[in-house]
């Protein structure tokens, strides 16, 4: 199975990436990213709100890996959207990362009354060459439809929570039909399915961990994954996704696990706000 996908911008993106959400700035984030790069990851996903972009940048420089061989993602947070400080927020992220460009820049959440104008600013950033692709995160079909009405630029990526316990089929099919690459954050559901009986049985069958089974399930559906860990052994194990294939009947069995379970929370500043 090919380990990369082509975005609608004709840019190549790895199916496997490394997420740094909640990795503390400093040694934890830096060492985790270094471990990931040593284990073969070439996509790193961060965000301004994670407050660890500086550590990600240091790890990238320490790795010695050629910049063109890496795929770096960051995201604009809600506050900057509300302030209309899109360009400023983007430049601060670049400065913290110490990079000339990012491969992908995302709107982190569809902030009501803001995300359409934020998208227009992202278009300008892409035109400048400082973000090679632009996309969104946590957007539902209606948000994507509203973008389509005001813009001729289709998001390259929609990053959403997705794993065997949470499979928003209609949204995923909508994205795939329109060449919007789906990327799964929290693909391990914060550990919620690792003790599941189906996972354990299939883990034995394929001689893989339940985490590997869950991640492989997603990439066989063409969904990019960005698992996170600070444990070097788990980081390495989560990267071993291309040495096996889950059989169709077992993919169907994994599909039965869906219960629309979300392991992540809506940000406090959006709770109670229809978006």
PDB file of C-alpha atoms in Angstrom:
ATOM      1  CA  UNK A   1       0.000   0.000   0.000  1.00  0.00           C
ATOM      2  CA  UNK A   2       1.279   3.452  -0.921  1.00  0.00           C
ATOM      3  CA  UNK A   3       2.305   5.399   2.184  1.00  0.00           C
ATOM      4  CA  UNK A   4       1.360   8.828   0.826  1.00  0.00           C
ATOM      5  CA  UNK A   5      -1.598  10.534  -0.804  1.00  0.00           C
ATOM      6  CA  UNK A   6      -1.783  13.415  -3.249  1.00  0.00           C
ATOM      7  CA  UNK A   7      -3.782  16.402  -2.071  1.00  0.00           C
ATOM      8  CA  UNK A   8      -5.951  18.486  -4.402  1.00  0.00           C
ATOM      9  CA  UNK A   9      -3.007  20.920  -4.531  1.00  0.00           C
ATOM     10  CA  UNK A  10      -0.865  18.202  -6.166  1.00  0.00           C
ATOM     11  CA  UNK A  11       1.225  18.042  -2.991  1.00  0.00           C
ATOM     12  CA  UNK A  12       2.162  14.657  -1.552  1.00  0.00           C
ATOM     13  CA  UNK A  13       1.235  14.016   2.086  1.00  0.00           C
ATOM     14  CA  UNK A  14       2.114  10.978   4.232  1.00  0.00           C
ATOM     15  CA  UNK A  15      -0.792   8.839   5.409  1.00  0.00           C
ATOM     16  CA  UNK A  16       0.993   8.516   8.756  1.00  0.00           C
ATOM     17  CA  UNK A  17       1.905  11.545  10.832  1.00  0.00           C
ATOM     18  CA  UNK A  18       2.845  12.356  14.396  1.00  0.00           C
ATOM     19  CA  UNK A  19       0.584  14.519  16.562  1.00  0.00           C
ATOM     20  CA  UNK A  20       1.937  16.662  19.398  1.00  0.00           C
ATOM     21  CA  UNK A  21      -1.299  17.683  21.144  1.00  0.00           C
ATOM     22  CA  UNK A  22      -0.737  17.965  24.915  1.00  0.00           C
ATOM     23  CA  UNK A  23       2.979  17.216  24.669  1.00  0.00           C
ATOM     24  CA  UNK A  24       4.586  19.722  27.028  1.00  0.00           C
ATOM     25  CA  UNK A  25       6.798  22.362  25.475  1.00  0.00           C
ATOM     26  CA  UNK A  26      10.430  21.586  26.130  1.00  0.00           C
ATOM     27  CA  UNK A  27      11.990  18.169  26.558  1.00  0.00           C
ATOM     28  CA  UNK A  28       8.808  16.097  26.286  1.00  0.00           C
ATOM     29  CA  UNK A  29       7.685  17.547  22.954  1.00  0.00           C
ATOM     30  CA  UNK A  30      11.201  17.848  21.579  1.00  0.00           C
ATOM     31  CA  UNK A  31      12.258  14.308  22.481  1.00  0.00           C
ATOM     32  CA  UNK A  32       8.962  12.849  21.259  1.00  0.00           C
ATOM     33  CA  UNK A  33       9.296  14.494  17.854  1.00  0.00           C
ATOM     34  CA  UNK A  34      12.921  13.356  17.599  1.00  0.00           C
ATOM     35  CA  UNK A  35      11.806   9.786  18.419  1.00  0.00           C
ATOM     36  CA  UNK A  36       9.085  10.003  15.807  1.00  0.00           C
ATOM     37  CA  UNK A  37      11.462  11.226  13.114  1.00  0.00           C
ATOM     38  CA  UNK A  38      13.927   8.450  13.989  1.00  0.00           C
ATOM     39  CA  UNK A  39      11.071   5.944  13.673  1.00  0.00           C
ATOM     40  CA  UNK A  40      10.309   7.083  10.139  1.00  0.00           C
ATOM     41  CA  UNK A  41       7.532   9.633  10.606  1.00  0.00           C
ATOM     42  CA  UNK A  42       7.857  12.512   8.163  1.00  0.00           C
ATOM     43  CA  UNK A  43       4.682  14.448   8.979  1.00  0.00           C
ATOM     44  CA  UNK A  44       4.426  16.449  12.210  1.00  0.00           C
ATOM     45  CA  UNK A  45       1.129  18.049  13.229  1.00  0.00           C
ATOM     46  CA  UNK A  46       1.164  20.960  15.668  1.00  0.00           C
ATOM     47  CA  UNK A  47      -0.933  24.088  16.347  1.00  0.00           C
ATOM     48  CA  UNK A  48      -0.502  27.470  17.949  1.00  0.00           C
ATOM     49  CA  UNK A  49      -2.783  26.478  20.840  1.00  0.00           C
ATOM     50  CA  UNK A  50      -0.593  23.462  21.667  1.00  0.00           C
ATOM     51  CA  UNK A  51       2.155  25.903  22.703  1.00  0.00           C
ATOM     52  CA  UNK A  52       4.936  23.578  21.584  1.00  0.00           C
ATOM     53  CA  UNK A  53       5.777  24.874  18.111  1.00  0.00           C
ATOM     54  CA  UNK A  54       9.219  26.022  19.291  1.00  0.00           C
ATOM     55  CA  UNK A  55      10.021  22.495  20.513  1.00  0.00           C
ATOM     56  CA  UNK A  56       8.811  21.016  17.233  1.00  0.00           C
ATOM     57  CA  UNK A  57      11.076  23.415  15.347  1.00  0.00           C
ATOM     58  CA  UNK A  58      14.096  22.516  17.480  1.00  0.00           C
ATOM     59  CA  UNK A  59      13.483  18.798  16.954  1.00  0.00           C
ATOM     60  CA  UNK A  60      13.241  19.307  13.193  1.00  0.00           C
ATOM     61  CA  UNK A  61      16.563  21.140  13.142  1.00  0.00           C
ATOM     62  CA  UNK A  62      18.239  18.528  15.351  1.00  0.00           C
ATOM     63  CA  UNK A  63      17.035  15.697  13.123  1.00  0.00           C
ATOM     64  CA  UNK A  64      19.179  16.817  10.198  1.00  0.00           C
ATOM     65  CA  UNK A  65      16.415  15.683   7.820  1.00  0.00           C
ATOM     66  CA  UNK A  66      16.123  17.747   4.675  1.00  0.00           C
ATOM     67  CA  UNK A  67      13.202  20.169   4.964  1.00  0.00           C
ATOM     68  CA  UNK A  68      11.728  19.090   1.633  1.00  0.00           C
ATOM     69  CA  UNK A  69      11.397  15.539   3.009  1.00  0.00           C
ATOM     70  CA  UNK A  70       9.170  16.703   5.882  1.00  0.00           C
ATOM     71  CA  UNK A  71       5.496  17.653   5.981  1.00  0.00           C
ATOM     72  CA  UNK A  72       4.737  20.189   8.723  1.00  0.00           C
ATOM     73  CA  UNK A  73       1.223  21.265   9.711  1.00  0.00           C
ATOM     74  CA  UNK A  74       0.078  24.024  12.041  1.00  0.00           C
ATOM     75  CA  UNK A  75      -3.280  25.644  12.753  1.00  0.00           C
ATOM     76  CA  UNK A  76      -4.801  29.005  13.609  1.00  0.00           C
ATOM     77  CA  UNK A  77      -6.639  29.186  16.927  1.00  0.00           C
ATOM     78  CA  UNK A  78     -10.057  30.666  17.652  1.00  0.00           C
ATOM     79  CA  UNK A  79      -8.816  33.821  19.397  1.00  0.00           C
ATOM     80  CA  UNK A  80      -6.778  34.968  16.403  1.00  0.00           C
ATOM     81  CA  UNK A  81      -9.795  34.346  14.163  1.00  0.00           C
ATOM     82  CA  UNK A  82     -12.004  36.530  16.352  1.00  0.00           C
ATOM     83  CA  UNK A  83      -9.372  39.274  16.398  1.00  0.00           C
ATOM     84  CA  UNK A  84      -8.962  39.081  12.642  1.00  0.00           C
ATOM     85  CA  UNK A  85      -5.260  38.476  13.215  1.00  0.00           C
ATOM     86  CA  UNK A  86      -4.878  35.648  10.730  1.00  0.00           C
ATOM     87  CA  UNK A  87      -1.685  36.822   9.035  1.00  0.00           C
ATOM     88  CA  UNK A  88      -0.122  37.740  12.385  1.00  0.00           C
ATOM     89  CA  UNK A  89      -0.960  34.357  13.899  1.00  0.00           C
ATOM     90  CA  UNK A  90       0.469  32.559  10.894  1.00  0.00           C
ATOM     91  CA  UNK A  91       3.721  34.498  10.992  1.00  0.00           C
ATOM     92  CA  UNK A  92       4.109  33.873  14.722  1.00  0.00           C
ATOM     93  CA  UNK A  93       3.753  30.140  14.099  1.00  0.00           C
ATOM     94  CA  UNK A  94       6.398  30.280  11.384  1.00  0.00           C
ATOM     95  CA  UNK A  95       8.676  32.238  13.690  1.00  0.00           C
ATOM     96  CA  UNK A  96       8.268  29.749  16.542  1.00  0.00           C
ATOM     97  CA  UNK A  97       8.897  26.841  14.181  1.00  0.00           C
ATOM     98  CA  UNK A  98      11.813  28.727  12.573  1.00  0.00           C
ATOM     99  CA  UNK A  99      10.568  27.660   9.152  1.00  0.00           C
ATOM    100  CA  UNK A 100      10.173  29.554   5.892  1.00  0.00           C
ATOM    101  CA  UNK A 101       6.922  27.771   5.108  1.00  0.00           C
ATOM    102  CA  UNK A 102       4.549  25.079   6.341  1.00  0.00           C
ATOM    103  CA  UNK A 103       3.192  22.318   4.149  1.00  0.00           C
ATOM    104  CA  UNK A 104      -0.326  22.679   5.518  1.00  0.00           C
ATOM    105  CA  UNK A 105      -2.095  25.403   7.493  1.00  0.00           C
ATOM    106  CA  UNK A 106      -5.526  24.698   8.960  1.00  0.00           C
ATOM    107  CA  UNK A 107      -8.418  26.575  10.519  1.00  0.00           C
ATOM    108  CA  UNK A 108      -8.561  24.756  13.863  1.00  0.00           C
ATOM    109  CA  UNK A 109     -12.297  25.253  14.495  1.00  0.00           C
ATOM    110  CA  UNK A 110     -15.137  26.851  12.487  1.00  0.00           C
ATOM    111  CA  UNK A 111     -15.641  29.888  14.743  1.00  0.00           C
ATOM    112  CA  UNK A 112     -19.093  31.336  13.968  1.00  0.00           C
ATOM    113  CA  UNK A 113     -18.930  34.629  12.109  1.00  0.00           C
ATOM    114  CA  UNK A 114     -15.188  34.234  11.508  1.00  0.00           C
ATOM    115  CA  UNK A 115     -14.226  31.157   9.552  1.00  0.00           C
ATOM    116  CA  UNK A 116     -15.322  32.394   6.122  1.00  0.00           C
ATOM    117  CA  UNK A 117     -13.182  35.541   6.389  1.00  0.00           C
ATOM    118  CA  UNK A 118     -10.365  33.477   7.944  1.00  0.00           C
ATOM    119  CA  UNK A 119     -10.463  31.201   4.920  1.00  0.00           C
ATOM    120  CA  UNK A 120     -10.064  34.147   2.550  1.00  0.00           C
ATOM    121  CA  UNK A 121      -6.927  35.148   4.491  1.00  0.00           C
ATOM    122  CA  UNK A 122      -5.615  31.586   4.256  1.00  0.00           C
ATOM    123  CA  UNK A 123      -6.057  31.787   0.500  1.00  0.00           C
ATOM    124  CA  UNK A 124      -3.698  34.787   0.477  1.00  0.00           C
ATOM    125  CA  UNK A 125      -1.179  32.916   2.613  1.00  0.00           C
ATOM    126  CA  UNK A 126      -1.257  30.003   0.178  1.00  0.00           C
ATOM    127  CA  UNK A 127      -0.844  32.345  -2.771  1.00  0.00           C
ATOM    128  CA  UNK A 128       2.278  33.762  -1.104  1.00  0.00           C
ATOM    129  CA  UNK A 129       3.858  30.282  -0.995  1.00  0.00           C
ATOM    130  CA  UNK A 130       4.268  30.345   2.780  1.00  0.00           C
ATOM    131  CA  UNK A 131       1.683  27.568   3.168  1.00  0.00           C
ATOM    132  CA  UNK A 132       1.808  25.033   0.348  1.00  0.00           C
ATOM    133  CA  UNK A 133      -1.699  23.767   1.115  1.00  0.00           C
ATOM    134  CA  UNK A 134      -4.536  25.056   3.283  1.00  0.00           C
ATOM    135  CA  UNK A 135      -7.368  23.213   4.960  1.00  0.00           C
ATOM    136  CA  UNK A 136      -9.718  22.977   7.888  1.00  0.00           C
ATOM    137  CA  UNK A 137     -10.288  21.016  11.062  1.00  0.00           C
ATOM    138  CA  UNK A 138     -13.525  20.053  12.816  1.00  0.00           C
ATOM    139  CA  UNK A 139     -15.630  21.235   9.860  1.00  0.00           C
ATOM    140  CA  UNK A 140     -18.954  19.527   9.190  1.00  0.00           C
ATOM    141  CA  UNK A 141     -20.694  19.317   5.825  1.00  0.00           C
ATOM    142  CA  UNK A 142     -22.566  22.581   6.304  1.00  0.00           C
ATOM    143  CA  UNK A 143     -19.343  24.467   7.078  1.00  0.00           C
ATOM    144  CA  UNK A 144     -17.716  23.030   3.969  1.00  0.00           C
ATOM    145  CA  UNK A 145     -20.764  23.929   1.885  1.00  0.00           C
ATOM    146  CA  UNK A 146     -20.615  27.520   3.152  1.00  0.00           C
ATOM    147  CA  UNK A 147     -16.934  27.682   2.194  1.00  0.00           C
ATOM    148  CA  UNK A 148     -17.777  26.366  -1.261  1.00  0.00           C
ATOM    149  CA  UNK A 149     -20.322  29.142  -1.745  1.00  0.00           C
ATOM    150  CA  UNK A 150     -17.806  31.924  -1.087  1.00  0.00           C
ATOM    151  CA  UNK A 151     -14.558  30.441  -2.364  1.00  0.00           C
ATOM    152  CA  UNK A 152     -13.206  28.690  -5.408  1.00  0.00           C
ATOM    153  CA  UNK A 153     -10.478  27.110  -3.271  1.00  0.00           C
ATOM    154  CA  UNK A 154     -11.390  23.688  -1.889  1.00  0.00           C
ATOM    155  CA  UNK A 155      -9.738  22.731   1.432  1.00  0.00           C
ATOM    156  CA  UNK A 156      -6.945  20.228   0.870  1.00  0.00           C
ATOM    157  CA  UNK A 157      -7.625  18.518   4.203  1.00  0.00           C
ATOM    158  CA  UNK A 158     -10.387  18.246   6.787  1.00  0.00           C
ATOM    159  CA  UNK A 159      -8.942  17.054  10.085  1.00  0.00           C
ATOM    160  CA  UNK A 160     -11.589  15.406  12.277  1.00  0.00           C
ATOM    161  CA  UNK A 161     -11.820  12.917  15.115  1.00  0.00           C
ATOM    162  CA  UNK A 162     -12.046   9.482  13.550  1.00  0.00           C
ATOM    163  CA  UNK A 163     -11.399   5.944  14.805  1.00  0.00           C
ATOM    164  CA  UNK A 164     -13.353   2.661  14.990  1.00  0.00           C
ATOM    165  CA  UNK A 165     -15.596   4.082  17.741  1.00  0.00           C
ATOM    166  CA  UNK A 166     -16.268   7.289  15.790  1.00  0.00           C
ATOM    167  CA  UNK A 167     -16.802   7.024  12.054  1.00  0.00           C
ATOM    168  CA  UNK A 168     -18.833   9.961  10.640  1.00  0.00           C
ATOM    169  CA  UNK A 169     -19.569   8.209   7.366  1.00  0.00           C
ATOM    170  CA  UNK A 170     -21.586  10.959   5.643  1.00  0.00           C
ATOM    171  CA  UNK A 171     -18.938  13.603   6.346  1.00  0.00           C
ATOM    172  CA  UNK A 172     -16.107  11.332   5.208  1.00  0.00           C
ATOM    173  CA  UNK A 173     -17.917  10.367   2.001  1.00  0.00           C
ATOM    174  CA  UNK A 174     -18.693  14.039   1.334  1.00  0.00           C
ATOM    175  CA  UNK A 175     -15.000  14.916   1.672  1.00  0.00           C
ATOM    176  CA  UNK A 176     -13.768  12.005  -0.395  1.00  0.00           C
ATOM    177  CA  UNK A 177     -16.252  12.789  -3.182  1.00  0.00           C
ATOM    178  CA  UNK A 178     -14.837  16.343  -3.343  1.00  0.00           C
ATOM    179  CA  UNK A 179     -11.129  15.438  -3.096  1.00  0.00           C
ATOM    180  CA  UNK A 180     -10.811  16.768   0.441  1.00  0.00           C
ATOM    181  CA  UNK A 181      -8.376  14.487   2.237  1.00  0.00           C
ATOM    182  CA  UNK A 182      -9.702  13.295   5.599  1.00  0.00           C
ATOM    183  CA  UNK A 183      -7.156  13.223   8.406  1.00  0.00           C
ATOM    184  CA  UNK A 184      -7.957  11.586  11.736  1.00  0.00           C
ATOM    185  CA  UNK A 185      -6.900  13.196  14.966  1.00  0.00           C
ATOM    186  CA  UNK A 186      -7.235  11.182  18.188  1.00  0.00           C
ATOM    187  CA  UNK A 187      -7.103   8.030  16.007  1.00  0.00           C
ATOM    188  CA  UNK A 188      -6.516   5.940  19.144  1.00  0.00           C
ATOM    189  CA  UNK A 189      -9.558   7.507  20.860  1.00  0.00           C
ATOM    190  CA  UNK A 190      -7.316   8.406  23.819  1.00  0.00           C
ATOM    191  CA  UNK A 191      -7.024   4.650  24.465  1.00  0.00           C
ATOM    192  CA  UNK A 192     -10.791   4.048  24.641  1.00  0.00           C
ATOM    193  CA  UNK A 193     -10.843   1.049  22.279  1.00  0.00           C
ATOM    194  CA  UNK A 194      -7.532  -0.600  23.112  1.00  0.00           C
ATOM    195  CA  UNK A 195      -9.165  -3.162  25.436  1.00  0.00           C
ATOM    196  CA  UNK A 196     -12.108  -3.817  23.125  1.00  0.00           C
ATOM    197  CA  UNK A 197     -12.703  -7.533  22.491  1.00  0.00           C
ATOM    198  CA  UNK A 198     -12.745  -7.160  18.694  1.00  0.00           C
ATOM    199  CA  UNK A 199      -9.480  -5.259  18.797  1.00  0.00           C
ATOM    200  CA  UNK A 200      -7.848  -7.823  21.029  1.00  0.00           C
ATOM    201  CA  UNK A 201      -8.993 -10.774  18.897  1.00  0.00           C
ATOM    202  CA  UNK A 202      -7.764  -9.122  15.706  1.00  0.00           C
ATOM    203  CA  UNK A 203      -4.543  -8.135  17.438  1.00  0.00           C
ATOM    204  CA  UNK A 204      -3.863 -11.802  18.100  1.00  0.00           C
ATOM    205  CA  UNK A 205      -4.880 -12.794  14.554  1.00  0.00           C
ATOM    206  CA  UNK A 206      -2.516 -10.315  12.904  1.00  0.00           C
ATOM    207  CA  UNK A 207       0.151 -10.368  15.638  1.00  0.00           C
ATOM    208  CA  UNK A 208      -0.267  -6.604  16.062  1.00  0.00           C
ATOM    209  CA  UNK A 209      -1.301  -4.307  18.900  1.00  0.00           C
ATOM    210  CA  UNK A 210      -4.887  -3.033  19.075  1.00  0.00           C
ATOM    211  CA  UNK A 211      -3.454   0.427  18.367  1.00  0.00           C
ATOM    212  CA  UNK A 212      -1.857  -0.821  15.153  1.00  0.00           C
ATOM    213  CA  UNK A 213      -5.131  -2.475  14.142  1.00  0.00           C
ATOM    214  CA  UNK A 214      -7.081   0.760  14.701  1.00  0.00           C
ATOM    215  CA  UNK A 215      -4.593   2.886  12.810  1.00  0.00           C
ATOM    216  CA  UNK A 216      -4.346   0.404   9.939  1.00  0.00           C
ATOM    217  CA  UNK A 217      -8.162   0.319   9.690  1.00  0.00           C
ATOM    218  CA  UNK A 218      -8.146   4.070   9.070  1.00  0.00           C
ATOM    219  CA  UNK A 219      -5.401   4.176   6.458  1.00  0.00           C
ATOM    220  CA  UNK A 220      -7.003   1.291   4.540  1.00  0.00           C
ATOM    221  CA  UNK A 221      -9.987   3.609   4.225  1.00  0.00           C
ATOM    222  CA  UNK A 222      -7.683   6.256   2.778  1.00  0.00           C
ATOM    223  CA  UNK A 223      -7.751   8.303   5.968  1.00  0.00           C
ATOM    224  CA  UNK A 224      -4.515   9.872   7.179  1.00  0.00           C
ATOM    225  CA  UNK A 225      -3.715   9.381  10.890  1.00  0.00           C
ATOM    226  CA  UNK A 226      -1.689  11.434  13.376  1.00  0.00           C
ATOM    227  CA  UNK A 227      -1.300   9.342  16.571  1.00  0.00           C
ATOM    228  CA  UNK A 228       0.446  10.874  19.566  1.00  0.00           C
ATOM    229  CA  UNK A 229       2.654   9.360  22.252  1.00  0.00           C
ATOM    230  CA  UNK A 230       5.609  10.359  24.387  1.00  0.00           C
ATOM    231  CA  UNK A 231       6.768   6.744  24.744  1.00  0.00           C
ATOM    232  CA  UNK A 232       9.517   5.904  22.189  1.00  0.00           C
ATOM    233  CA  UNK A 233       8.460   2.235  21.977  1.00  0.00           C
ATOM    234  CA  UNK A 234       4.831   3.122  21.290  1.00  0.00           C
ATOM    235  CA  UNK A 235       5.875   5.814  18.835  1.00  0.00           C
ATOM    236  CA  UNK A 236       7.852   3.201  16.898  1.00  0.00           C
ATOM    237  CA  UNK A 237       5.080   0.571  17.131  1.00  0.00           C
ATOM    238  CA  UNK A 238       2.448   3.024  15.858  1.00  0.00           C
ATOM    239  CA  UNK A 239       4.588   3.602  12.772  1.00  0.00           C
ATOM    240  CA  UNK A 240       4.490  -0.097  11.806  1.00  0.00           C
ATOM    241  CA  UNK A 241       1.326   0.098   9.726  1.00  0.00           C
ATOM    242  CA  UNK A 242       2.498  -0.862   6.265  1.00  0.00           C
ATOM    243  CA  UNK A 243       3.773  -4.380   6.926  1.00  0.00           C
ATOM    244  CA  UNK A 244       0.305  -5.978   7.051  1.00  0.00           C
ATOM    245  CA  UNK A 245      -3.190  -5.660   5.633  1.00  0.00           C
ATOM    246  CA  UNK A 246      -6.525  -6.209   7.362  1.00  0.00           C
ATOM    247  CA  UNK A 247      -8.781  -8.569   5.425  1.00  0.00           C
ATOM    248  CA  UNK A 248     -12.140  -7.241   4.113  1.00  0.00           C
ATOM    249  CA  UNK A 249     -14.231  -9.302   6.543  1.00  0.00           C
ATOM    250  CA  UNK A 250     -12.237  -7.930   9.469  1.00  0.00           C
ATOM    251  CA  UNK A 251     -12.553  -4.371   8.164  1.00  0.00           C
ATOM    252  CA  UNK A 252     -16.325  -4.935   8.144  1.00  0.00           C
ATOM    253  CA  UNK A 253     -16.144  -6.291  11.698  1.00  0.00           C
ATOM    254  CA  UNK A 254     -14.247  -3.192  12.832  1.00  0.00           C
ATOM    255  CA  UNK A 255     -16.916  -1.023  11.204  1.00  0.00           C
ATOM    256  CA  UNK A 256     -19.499  -2.490  13.597  1.00  0.00           C
ATOM    257  CA  UNK A 257     -17.683  -0.825  16.514  1.00  0.00           C
ATOM    258  CA  UNK A 258     -18.874   2.652  15.546  1.00  0.00           C
ATOM    259  CA  UNK A 259     -20.906   4.279  18.315  1.00  0.00           C
ATOM    260  CA  UNK A 260     -20.262   7.955  17.466  1.00  0.00           C
ATOM    261  CA  UNK A 261     -18.040   8.226  20.531  1.00  0.00           C
ATOM    262  CA  UNK A 262     -15.941  11.376  20.760  1.00  0.00           C
ATOM    263  CA  UNK A 263     -12.899  11.259  23.008  1.00  0.00           C
ATOM    264  CA  UNK A 264     -12.064  14.936  22.457  1.00  0.00           C
ATOM    265  CA  UNK A 265     -13.870  17.971  23.821  1.00  0.00           C
ATOM    266  CA  UNK A 266     -15.236  21.061  22.162  1.00  0.00           C
ATOM    267  CA  UNK A 267     -13.166  24.087  23.267  1.00  0.00           C
ATOM    268  CA  UNK A 268     -14.603  26.075  26.158  1.00  0.00           C
ATOM    269  CA  UNK A 269     -15.027  29.184  24.020  1.00  0.00           C
ATOM    270  CA  UNK A 270     -17.333  27.278  21.646  1.00  0.00           C
ATOM    271  CA  UNK A 271     -19.415  25.370  24.179  1.00  0.00           C
ATOM    272  CA  UNK A 272     -23.064  26.331  24.072  1.00  0.00           C
ATOM    273  CA  UNK A 273     -22.473  28.214  20.819  1.00  0.00           C
ATOM    274  CA  UNK A 274     -24.215  26.748  17.766  1.00  0.00           C
ATOM    275  CA  UNK A 275     -21.493  26.201  15.178  1.00  0.00           C
TER     276      UNK A 275
END
